[in-house]
Amino acid sequence: MRDALRGLIDQLRLHGMAAVLDAEIERAEREALPPSELLHRLLVQEAAHRRERSLAWRLRQANLPWRWTLDSFPFDRQPAVSKAQIKSLAGLDFLRRAQNILLIGKPGTGKTGLAIGLLREACLNGYRGRFYTAQVLLDELYASLADRSTTRLLTQLGRMQPLCIDELGYLTFKPEQANAFFRLMDQRYNRVSTIITTNLDLPGWYEMFDKKPLVDALIDRLQQQCITIRIDGPSLRSPQAADPPQVVSPRPTRRAGPPQPSPIAS
């Protein structure tokens, strides 16, 4: 019977059950457990296995460049960042409200580290987000124009929750890239959240995009539901900066999902 069960479990690809089948059957026989409890224990193991696989897939899809967490952020060395505010954002209410987060500050103040930490927290809690450097995103948008796949790409990016765009600033936008970027932000407007890090405050975006009407509309959409965090503090790349802290293994602490150079010093 055990061989028959293993054959069925393998056929159904119940890998979580397969890993504990022998041990659970032996325990049930040893402790005279009822069949219902054995079945329950096997199903619990299968559910846990699938959650772990789903989490690993979301983290891979997020394309996180570094395994930083919010617990890793050196709040003690960056007084310009409110730890209480960041911990509040880690509750992910901003995602449910489709609010954007705009992190503005000089290079090295920790914008990228915070953005990655929030994106990682979202992945741990069931969301499917994605990290892009602004240059890579613009290059993908521009390449999609050549093979006419822009609509499909925008549809994919429009579903990312959240979409993290890092280092938006000091870029040279082609007119086509600027238009595609605006289309992306318009498609995400009031539907899903975008996290943007930039070393340019909003008035500097006019020179970057070189299209005043477009920037007016972009800033209007971005700011309507936006949490703006300006980090006017010291660079974390200073010689006094401590070694990077150890990264904690990912463990979701709460279910906040929908029905569905050093990185910290960036």
XYZ file of C-alpha atoms in Angstrom:
266
model
C 0.000 0.000 0.000
C 2.866 2.387 0.791
C 4.343 1.784 -2.666
C 0.947 2.426 -4.230
C 0.585 5.656 -2.279
C 4.049 6.799 -3.318
C 3.254 6.048 -6.948
C 0.086 8.146 -6.813
C 1.807 10.957 -4.936
C 4.594 11.056 -7.518
C 2.064 10.962 -10.350
C 0.206 13.924 -8.856
C 3.495 15.739 -8.179
C 2.757 16.173 -4.502
C 6.405 16.722 -3.651
C 5.745 17.986 -0.131
C 3.904 14.801 0.750
C 6.522 12.621 -0.923
C 9.282 14.073 1.230
C 7.593 13.084 4.518
C 5.453 10.086 3.520
C 7.562 7.353 5.119
C 8.187 9.282 8.313
C 4.518 10.190 8.741
C 3.278 6.662 8.085
C 5.777 5.252 10.576
C 4.701 7.829 13.132
C 1.030 7.019 12.544
C 1.707 3.311 13.051
C 3.853 3.944 16.130
C 1.357 6.279 17.802
C -1.797 4.631 16.468
C -2.951 7.863 14.866
C -6.323 7.866 13.088
C -6.208 8.025 9.265
C -7.739 11.504 9.312
C -4.802 12.872 11.325
C -2.272 11.221 9.023
C -3.998 12.732 6.016
C -4.086 16.141 7.702
C -0.364 16.032 8.484
C 0.464 15.080 4.900
C -1.695 17.887 3.506
C -0.088 20.412 5.874
C 3.346 19.411 4.608
C 2.211 19.733 1.002
C 0.722 23.175 1.619
C 3.937 24.369 3.310
C 6.015 23.023 0.424
C 3.891 24.885 -2.117
C 4.102 28.132 -0.153
C 7.883 27.856 -0.093
C 8.019 27.184 -3.826
C 5.701 30.100 -4.534
C 7.827 32.414 -2.390
C 11.027 31.308 -4.117
C 9.405 31.925 -7.518
C 8.246 35.421 -6.542
C 11.707 36.330 -5.285
C 13.289 35.114 -8.537
C 10.766 37.011 -10.636
C 11.335 40.176 -8.610
C 14.907 40.266 -9.941
C 16.244 41.678 -6.673
C 19.897 42.615 -7.205
C 20.830 42.049 -3.546
C 19.368 40.089 -0.653
C 18.844 43.072 1.595
C 15.956 43.320 4.030
C 14.564 46.252 5.974
C 16.094 44.679 9.082
C 19.482 45.126 7.398
C 19.116 48.866 6.892
C 21.508 50.886 9.110
C 18.965 53.315 10.551
C 21.465 54.307 13.229
C 23.817 55.649 10.550
C 21.145 57.439 8.509
C 19.291 59.849 10.811
C 17.457 61.378 7.844
C 15.339 58.217 7.542
C 12.515 57.641 10.013
C 12.644 54.029 11.160
C 9.064 54.286 12.397
C 7.852 55.461 8.980
C 9.676 52.671 7.128
C 8.380 50.028 9.527
C 4.895 51.404 8.950
C 5.370 51.114 5.195
C 6.501 47.516 5.726
C 2.918 46.799 6.773
C 2.186 47.207 3.027
C -0.972 49.277 3.406
C 0.395 51.491 0.624
C 0.039 48.571 -1.794
C -3.589 47.981 -0.928
C -4.222 51.698 -1.476
C -2.246 51.759 -4.742
C -0.032 54.497 -3.339
C 3.352 55.302 -4.858
C 6.588 55.815 -2.952
C 9.126 58.366 -4.137
C 12.566 58.229 -2.503
C 14.600 61.362 -3.247
C 18.161 61.902 -2.098
C 21.794 62.224 -3.014
C 23.800 59.145 -4.042
C 24.717 56.893 -1.155
C 21.930 57.869 1.240
C 20.173 54.485 1.202
C 17.345 54.958 -1.307
C 17.955 51.697 -3.153
C 18.297 49.706 0.055
C 14.916 50.915 1.297
C 13.268 50.258 -2.062
C 14.657 46.720 -2.224
C 13.606 46.079 1.362
C 10.021 47.143 0.680
C 9.874 45.129 -2.538
C 11.217 42.068 -0.751
C 8.647 42.485 2.015
C 5.922 42.595 -0.628
C 7.201 39.352 -2.177
C 7.263 37.657 1.227
C 3.626 38.552 1.684
C 2.234 37.241 -1.568
C 2.692 40.145 -4.000
C 4.381 39.817 -7.363
C 6.709 42.761 -7.862
C 9.748 43.548 -9.983
C 12.961 45.544 -9.640
C 14.388 47.538 -12.549
C 17.138 50.064 -12.841
C 15.714 52.962 -14.809
C 18.210 52.494 -17.628
C 17.344 48.818 -18.104
C 13.632 49.614 -18.069
C 14.053 52.350 -20.665
C 16.153 50.060 -22.839
C 13.463 47.353 -22.706
C 10.763 49.869 -23.586
C 12.836 51.167 -26.492
C 13.605 47.658 -27.773
C 9.915 46.773 -27.662
C 9.214 49.528 -30.179
C 11.311 47.754 -32.785
C 9.397 44.454 -32.661
C 6.067 46.094 -31.832
C 5.771 44.318 -28.498
C 5.309 47.510 -26.476
C 1.664 46.855 -25.698
C 2.425 43.372 -24.385
C 5.364 44.650 -22.322
C 3.306 47.483 -20.847
C 0.569 45.026 -19.939
C 3.082 42.840 -18.082
C 4.694 45.774 -16.298
C 1.322 47.272 -15.525
C 0.494 44.270 -13.326
C 3.648 44.310 -11.202
C 2.782 45.079 -7.600
C 4.921 46.921 -6.800
C 7.194 47.973 -9.650
C 10.487 49.362 -8.332
C 12.329 51.781 -10.647
C 15.801 52.586 -9.348
C 18.105 55.499 -10.215
C 15.719 57.631 -12.216
C 17.892 60.658 -12.858
C 20.755 61.900 -14.992
C 19.441 59.836 -17.907
C 19.082 60.771 -21.524
C 15.550 60.029 -22.694
C 14.796 59.511 -26.344
C 11.371 60.932 -27.212
C 10.061 57.415 -27.819
C 11.322 56.260 -24.419
C 9.720 59.202 -22.671
C 6.394 58.490 -24.345
C 6.547 54.773 -23.480
C 7.477 55.566 -19.875
C 4.521 57.912 -19.578
C 2.224 55.238 -21.027
C 3.492 52.809 -18.400
C 2.897 55.219 -15.529
C -0.516 56.130 -16.911
C -1.462 52.440 -17.123
C -0.419 51.885 -13.505
C -2.127 55.072 -12.288
C -4.516 54.420 -9.387
C -4.256 50.657 -9.921
C -0.920 49.464 -8.549
C 2.005 50.966 -6.654
C 5.322 52.170 -8.035
C 8.466 52.728 -5.973
C 10.898 55.196 -7.556
C 14.330 56.208 -6.335
C 15.913 59.313 -7.774
C 18.640 61.837 -7.014
C 16.655 64.546 -8.805
C 13.873 66.400 -7.052
C 10.734 66.850 -9.126
C 11.651 70.224 -10.704
C 14.707 68.534 -12.227
C 12.503 66.080 -14.115
C 11.599 68.753 -16.662
C 15.154 68.845 -17.965
C 15.462 65.061 -17.830
C 12.350 64.405 -19.939
C 12.535 67.649 -21.932
C 8.748 67.654 -22.404
C 6.949 70.004 -20.056
C 3.369 68.849 -20.786
C 4.401 65.211 -20.349
C 6.225 65.904 -17.073
C 3.265 67.921 -15.772
C 0.964 64.966 -16.421
C 3.494 62.438 -15.078
C 4.095 64.288 -11.820
C 0.373 64.868 -11.386
C -0.354 61.131 -11.678
C 2.616 60.094 -9.589
C 1.915 62.494 -6.749
C -1.845 62.139 -6.466
C -1.365 59.107 -4.234
C 2.270 59.363 -3.269
C 4.415 59.047 -0.167
C 7.489 61.203 -0.750
C 10.560 60.539 1.377
C 13.402 63.037 1.020
C 16.651 61.732 2.478
C 18.866 64.704 3.253
C 21.495 62.861 5.218
C 25.066 61.561 5.110
C 26.329 59.098 2.554
C 26.483 55.523 3.797
C 29.497 54.997 1.536
C 31.728 57.000 3.837
C 34.919 55.355 5.194
C 33.213 55.158 8.570
C 30.457 52.926 7.172
C 30.333 49.581 8.865
C 30.468 46.270 7.049
C 27.124 45.131 5.617
C 24.983 43.362 8.212
C 24.066 39.731 7.898
C 20.998 39.024 5.820
C 18.190 37.202 7.583
C 16.558 34.272 5.822
C 13.160 35.276 4.435
C 10.270 34.435 6.709
C 6.915 36.085 6.085
C 5.632 37.498 9.334
C 2.139 38.411 8.219
C -0.134 37.864 5.287
C -0.697 41.252 3.725
C -1.015 40.123 0.134
C -3.858 40.951 -2.212
C -6.442 38.442 -3.141
C -3.730 37.695 -4.977
C 29.274 49.944 -4.438
C 26.805 48.583 -1.559
C 23.091 48.287 -2.309
C 22.030 49.940 0.920
C 24.228 52.887 0.049
C 22.590 53.524 -3.293
